[in-house]
Amino acid sequence: MKSRIIQVASVAIISFGLLASCAGTKLVAQWKDDTYQGYPAKLFVIGLSKEYGPRTLVEDEFARQLKARGNDVIASYTVLPREEKPEKEAVLKKVQELGAEVIIVVKFLKKEVGDTHTPVRRYAVPQGFDTSWDNYYGGVSTDVGVRDVSYDYDAITMETTLFQTATRKPIWSALSQTTYQGGPMKQIKPFTTAIVKNLVQERLVR
């Protein structure tokens, strides 16, 4: 019975490890204009999404995290009409009125679904020195007795770009991929954390 408990626990630990290694946000590509220097006095963040709800959540999280670091940030939904995608000129006019030097545009690109199938096996505990030595070259293993680990996951690809208001030119841009299980809304905070962390490292925000 004790051996069975150990086997089940081993599978649970391995399964958790697989899920943990799969989840998270990573930057798969990025670009920066090295001629840009200094920190913007005010930032304007806008999320481009087909749905108004996710847009507000993304903008709020960016504003919250950036403000916590001492940056002055405005979320677009607080000053622009409730539209799926505001007109470019309307956005630029509002940004200029508010005096924001940099626009952060967070764009949803695509969502993919994948699956992972990993066979789980566990080596048997040696019974003693003699048994271990006799099987040194071949090894001793046994099936765990439960089905293989298999799970589905979702991956969302996003593009985050910083534009300088005065020139309308990009100063930093990155493609990111967030892999997860469960609801996508729960990924907004860790996604934002990963992006903000990189912006801080690049000395683009405080």
mmCIF file of C-alpha atoms in Angstrom:
data_model
loop_
_atom_site.group_PDB
_atom_site.id
_atom_site.type_symbol
_atom_site.label_atom_id
_atom_site.label_comp_id
_atom_site.label_asym_id
_atom_site.label_seq_id
_atom_site.Cartn_x
_atom_site.Cartn_y
_atom_site.Cartn_z
ATOM 1 C CA MET A 1 0.000 0.000 0.000
ATOM 2 C CA LYS A 2 2.838 2.359 0.919
ATOM 3 C CA SER A 3 4.538 1.631 -2.427
ATOM 4 C CA ARG A 4 1.305 2.448 -4.264
ATOM 5 C CA ILE A 5 1.033 5.799 -2.452
ATOM 6 C CA ILE A 6 4.610 6.655 -3.417
ATOM 7 C CA GLN A 7 3.892 5.778 -7.048
ATOM 8 C CA VAL A 8 0.774 7.953 -7.207
ATOM 9 C CA ALA A 9 2.587 10.807 -5.475
ATOM 10 C CA SER A 10 5.417 10.539 -7.987
ATOM 11 C CA VAL A 11 2.999 10.861 -10.882
ATOM 12 C CA ALA A 12 1.312 13.860 -9.243
ATOM 13 C CA ILE A 13 4.649 15.614 -8.784
ATOM 14 C CA ILE A 14 5.709 14.924 -12.381
ATOM 15 C CA SER A 15 2.337 16.114 -13.695
ATOM 16 C CA PHE A 16 2.574 19.329 -11.695
ATOM 17 C CA GLY A 17 6.070 19.894 -12.991
ATOM 18 C CA LEU A 18 4.943 19.515 -16.580
ATOM 19 C CA LEU A 19 2.114 21.982 -16.097
ATOM 20 C CA ALA A 20 4.354 24.480 -14.338
ATOM 21 C CA SER A 21 6.985 24.326 -17.068
ATOM 22 C CA CYS A 22 4.319 24.826 -19.722
ATOM 23 C CA ALA A 23 2.635 27.836 -18.122
ATOM 24 C CA GLY A 24 3.936 31.384 -18.262
ATOM 25 C CA THR A 25 4.787 34.284 -20.563
ATOM 26 C CA LYS A 26 7.961 34.475 -22.611
ATOM 27 C CA LEU A 27 9.180 37.053 -25.073
ATOM 28 C CA VAL A 28 9.879 35.296 -28.357
ATOM 29 C CA ALA A 29 11.186 38.392 -30.188
ATOM 30 C CA GLN A 30 11.852 42.025 -29.377
ATOM 31 C CA TRP A 31 13.270 45.200 -30.912
ATOM 32 C CA LYS A 32 14.440 48.492 -29.417
ATOM 33 C CA ASP A 33 15.466 51.885 -30.787
ATOM 34 C CA ASP A 34 18.740 52.415 -28.954
ATOM 35 C CA THR A 35 18.719 56.126 -29.784
ATOM 36 C CA TYR A 36 15.762 56.699 -27.463
ATOM 37 C CA GLN A 37 16.901 57.903 -24.031
ATOM 38 C CA GLY A 38 15.197 58.915 -20.825
ATOM 39 C CA TYR A 39 11.921 58.095 -19.118
ATOM 40 C CA PRO A 40 8.590 59.451 -20.404
ATOM 41 C CA ALA A 41 6.793 61.847 -18.055
ATOM 42 C CA LYS A 42 3.413 60.361 -18.949
ATOM 43 C CA LEU A 43 2.304 57.130 -20.635
ATOM 44 C CA PHE A 44 -0.930 56.263 -22.418
ATOM 45 C CA VAL A 45 -1.856 52.568 -22.610
ATOM 46 C CA ILE A 46 -4.415 51.094 -24.997
ATOM 47 C CA GLY A 47 -5.424 47.487 -25.487
ATOM 48 C CA LEU A 48 -6.680 46.418 -28.894
ATOM 49 C CA SER A 49 -9.239 43.661 -28.412
ATOM 50 C CA LYS A 50 -12.499 42.643 -30.044
ATOM 51 C CA GLU A 51 -14.161 42.770 -26.633
ATOM 52 C CA TYR A 52 -14.419 45.804 -24.378
ATOM 53 C CA GLY A 53 -14.054 43.808 -21.135
ATOM 54 C CA PRO A 54 -10.589 42.338 -21.825
ATOM 55 C CA ARG A 55 -9.433 45.737 -23.093
ATOM 56 C CA THR A 56 -10.261 47.420 -19.781
ATOM 57 C CA LEU A 57 -8.677 44.611 -17.756
ATOM 58 C CA VAL A 58 -5.415 44.782 -19.713
ATOM 59 C CA GLU A 59 -5.243 48.559 -19.523
ATOM 60 C CA ASP A 60 -6.061 48.586 -15.814
ATOM 61 C CA GLU A 61 -3.352 46.048 -15.025
ATOM 62 C CA PHE A 62 -0.707 47.924 -17.007
ATOM 63 C CA ALA A 63 -1.731 51.188 -15.342
ATOM 64 C CA ARG A 64 -1.704 49.603 -11.884
ATOM 65 C CA GLN A 65 1.733 48.023 -12.226
ATOM 66 C CA LEU A 66 3.335 51.040 -13.874
ATOM 67 C CA LYS A 67 1.855 53.483 -11.355
ATOM 68 C CA ALA A 68 3.139 51.289 -8.533
ATOM 69 C CA ARG A 69 6.632 51.983 -9.874
ATOM 70 C CA GLY A 70 6.094 55.745 -9.962
ATOM 71 C CA ASN A 71 5.026 56.191 -13.590
ATOM 72 C CA ASP A 72 2.184 58.499 -14.635
ATOM 73 C CA VAL A 73 -0.189 56.361 -16.741
ATOM 74 C CA ILE A 74 -3.583 56.841 -18.375
ATOM 75 C CA ALA A 75 -5.775 53.918 -19.463
ATOM 76 C CA SER A 76 -7.424 54.679 -22.806
ATOM 77 C CA TYR A 77 -10.896 53.424 -21.877
ATOM 78 C CA THR A 78 -11.168 56.129 -19.210
ATOM 79 C CA VAL A 79 -10.948 58.924 -21.780
ATOM 80 C CA LEU A 80 -12.059 57.383 -25.081
ATOM 81 C CA PRO A 81 -15.526 56.220 -26.180
ATOM 82 C CA ARG A 82 -16.503 52.611 -25.618
ATOM 83 C CA GLU A 83 -15.520 51.265 -29.022
ATOM 84 C CA GLU A 84 -14.031 48.029 -30.291
ATOM 85 C CA LYS A 85 -11.121 49.862 -31.874
ATOM 86 C CA PRO A 86 -10.926 53.667 -31.615
ATOM 87 C CA GLU A 87 -9.889 55.580 -34.719
ATOM 88 C CA LYS A 88 -6.163 56.239 -34.930
ATOM 89 C CA GLU A 89 -6.516 59.988 -35.287
ATOM 90 C CA ALA A 90 -8.898 60.138 -32.322
ATOM 91 C CA VAL A 91 -6.353 58.303 -30.195
ATOM 92 C CA LEU A 92 -3.484 60.589 -31.258
ATOM 93 C CA LYS A 93 -5.570 63.719 -30.636
ATOM 94 C CA LYS A 94 -6.503 62.565 -27.134
ATOM 95 C CA VAL A 95 -2.917 61.554 -26.329
ATOM 96 C CA GLN A 96 -1.639 64.973 -27.380
ATOM 97 C CA GLU A 97 -4.340 66.717 -25.337
ATOM 98 C CA LEU A 98 -3.303 64.759 -22.259
ATOM 99 C CA GLY A 99 0.398 65.364 -22.816
ATOM 100 C CA ALA A 100 1.405 61.699 -22.914
ATOM 101 C CA GLU A 101 4.862 61.257 -24.427
ATOM 102 C CA VAL A 102 4.630 57.518 -25.077
ATOM 103 C CA ILE A 103 1.755 55.284 -26.212
ATOM 104 C CA ILE A 104 1.762 51.637 -25.165
ATOM 105 C CA VAL A 105 -0.266 49.545 -27.610
ATOM 106 C CA VAL A 106 -1.109 46.003 -26.508
ATOM 107 C CA LYS A 107 -2.446 43.957 -29.404
ATOM 108 C CA PHE A 108 -3.949 40.461 -29.381
ATOM 109 C CA LEU A 109 -2.668 38.467 -32.366
ATOM 110 C CA LYS A 110 -3.836 34.867 -32.069
ATOM 111 C CA LYS A 111 -4.797 31.995 -29.803
ATOM 112 C CA GLU A 112 -3.716 28.400 -30.339
ATOM 113 C CA VAL A 113 -4.653 25.116 -28.691
ATOM 114 C CA GLY A 114 -2.195 22.273 -28.249
ATOM 115 C CA ASP A 115 -1.762 19.089 -26.305
ATOM 116 C CA THR A 116 1.085 17.337 -24.543
ATOM 117 C CA HIS A 117 1.368 13.590 -24.016
ATOM 118 C CA THR A 118 4.168 12.318 -21.816
ATOM 119 C CA PRO A 119 4.584 8.644 -20.816
ATOM 120 C CA VAL A 120 5.405 8.344 -17.142
ATOM 121 C CA ARG A 121 7.600 5.523 -15.861
ATOM 122 C CA ARG A 122 9.319 5.043 -12.546
ATOM 123 C CA TYR A 123 12.412 3.050 -11.746
ATOM 124 C CA ALA A 124 11.921 0.353 -9.127
ATOM 125 C CA VAL A 125 13.667 0.737 -5.799
ATOM 126 C CA PRO A 126 16.651 -1.703 -5.663
ATOM 127 C CA GLN A 127 16.165 -4.589 -3.259
ATOM 128 C CA GLY A 128 19.797 -4.701 -2.242
ATOM 129 C CA PHE A 129 23.403 -4.460 -3.427
ATOM 130 C CA ASP A 130 23.382 -7.862 -5.145
ATOM 131 C CA THR A 131 20.206 -7.173 -7.128
ATOM 132 C CA SER A 132 21.419 -3.717 -8.150
ATOM 133 C CA TRP A 133 24.789 -5.008 -9.257
ATOM 134 C CA ASP A 134 23.356 -7.910 -11.271
ATOM 135 C CA ASN A 135 21.123 -5.496 -13.201
ATOM 136 C CA TYR A 136 23.690 -2.685 -13.469
ATOM 137 C CA TYR A 137 23.748 -2.537 -17.267
ATOM 138 C CA GLY A 138 20.083 -3.176 -17.922
ATOM 139 C CA GLY A 139 18.478 -1.333 -15.029
ATOM 140 C CA VAL A 140 15.284 -2.293 -13.278
ATOM 141 C CA SER A 141 12.075 -0.455 -14.025
ATOM 142 C CA THR A 142 8.375 -0.957 -13.637
ATOM 143 C CA ASP A 143 5.229 0.723 -14.925
ATOM 144 C CA VAL A 144 3.625 3.095 -12.491
ATOM 145 C CA GLY A 145 0.230 1.532 -13.041
ATOM 146 C CA VAL A 146 -1.659 4.678 -14.036
ATOM 147 C CA ARG A 147 -2.298 6.159 -17.443
ATOM 148 C CA ASP A 148 0.158 8.537 -19.052
ATOM 149 C CA VAL A 149 0.041 12.257 -18.386
ATOM 150 C CA SER A 150 -1.893 14.070 -21.094
ATOM 151 C CA TYR A 151 -3.327 17.579 -21.063
ATOM 152 C CA ASP A 152 -4.449 20.390 -23.332
ATOM 153 C CA TYR A 153 -3.077 23.911 -23.169
ATOM 154 C CA ASP A 154 -3.783 27.281 -24.741
ATOM 155 C CA ALA A 155 -1.211 29.722 -26.092
ATOM 156 C CA ILE A 156 -1.916 33.392 -26.734
ATOM 157 C CA THR A 157 0.415 35.513 -28.849
ATOM 158 C CA MET A 158 0.493 39.235 -28.118
ATOM 159 C CA GLU A 159 2.331 42.205 -29.560
ATOM 160 C CA THR A 160 3.258 45.096 -27.276
ATOM 161 C CA THR A 161 4.699 48.259 -28.827
ATOM 162 C CA LEU A 162 5.770 51.606 -27.404
ATOM 163 C CA PHE A 163 5.390 54.622 -29.718
ATOM 164 C CA GLN A 164 6.819 58.078 -29.183
ATOM 165 C CA THR A 165 3.931 60.520 -29.554
ATOM 166 C CA ALA A 166 5.963 63.324 -31.102
ATOM 167 C CA THR A 167 7.396 61.216 -33.925
ATOM 168 C CA ARG A 168 4.770 58.433 -34.057
ATOM 169 C CA LYS A 169 7.684 56.030 -34.413
ATOM 170 C CA PRO A 170 8.166 52.846 -32.353
ATOM 171 C CA ILE A 171 10.829 52.823 -29.656
ATOM 172 C CA TRP A 172 10.313 49.243 -28.442
ATOM 173 C CA SER A 173 8.276 46.261 -29.588
ATOM 174 C CA ALA A 174 7.969 42.623 -28.556
ATOM 175 C CA LEU A 175 6.094 39.476 -29.458
ATOM 176 C CA SER A 176 5.158 37.389 -26.454
ATOM 177 C CA GLN A 177 3.576 33.994 -25.994
ATOM 178 C CA THR A 178 1.581 33.082 -22.916
ATOM 179 C CA THR A 179 0.957 29.369 -22.406
ATOM 180 C CA TYR A 180 -1.602 28.308 -19.824
ATOM 181 C CA GLN A 181 -4.474 26.110 -18.710
ATOM 182 C CA GLY A 182 -7.746 27.537 -17.511
ATOM 183 C CA GLY A 183 -9.299 30.944 -18.093
ATOM 184 C CA PRO A 184 -7.372 33.453 -20.239
ATOM 185 C CA MET A 185 -8.385 36.381 -18.008
ATOM 186 C CA LYS A 186 -6.218 34.956 -15.231
ATOM 187 C CA GLN A 187 -3.189 35.388 -17.491
ATOM 188 C CA ILE A 188 -3.476 39.183 -17.748
ATOM 189 C CA LYS A 189 -1.558 39.855 -14.539
ATOM 190 C CA PRO A 190 1.420 37.508 -15.198
ATOM 191 C CA PHE A 191 1.557 38.667 -18.831
ATOM 192 C CA THR A 192 1.657 42.301 -17.786
ATOM 193 C CA THR A 193 4.241 41.546 -15.120
ATOM 194 C CA ALA A 194 6.543 39.968 -17.717
ATOM 195 C CA ILE A 195 6.216 42.936 -20.090
ATOM 196 C CA VAL A 196 6.681 45.588 -17.401
ATOM 197 C CA LYS A 197 9.698 43.754 -16.017
ATOM 198 C CA ASN A 198 11.329 43.868 -19.444
ATOM 199 C CA LEU A 199 10.485 47.538 -19.935
ATOM 200 C CA VAL A 200 12.154 48.313 -16.620
ATOM 201 C CA GLN A 201 15.236 46.313 -17.596
ATOM 202 C CA GLU A 202 15.417 48.232 -20.881
ATOM 203 C CA ARG A 203 15.101 51.516 -18.934
ATOM 204 C CA LEU A 204 12.028 52.587 -20.858
ATOM 205 C CA VAL A 205 9.887 53.048 -17.746
ATOM 206 C CA ARG A 206 10.671 53.566 -14.072
#
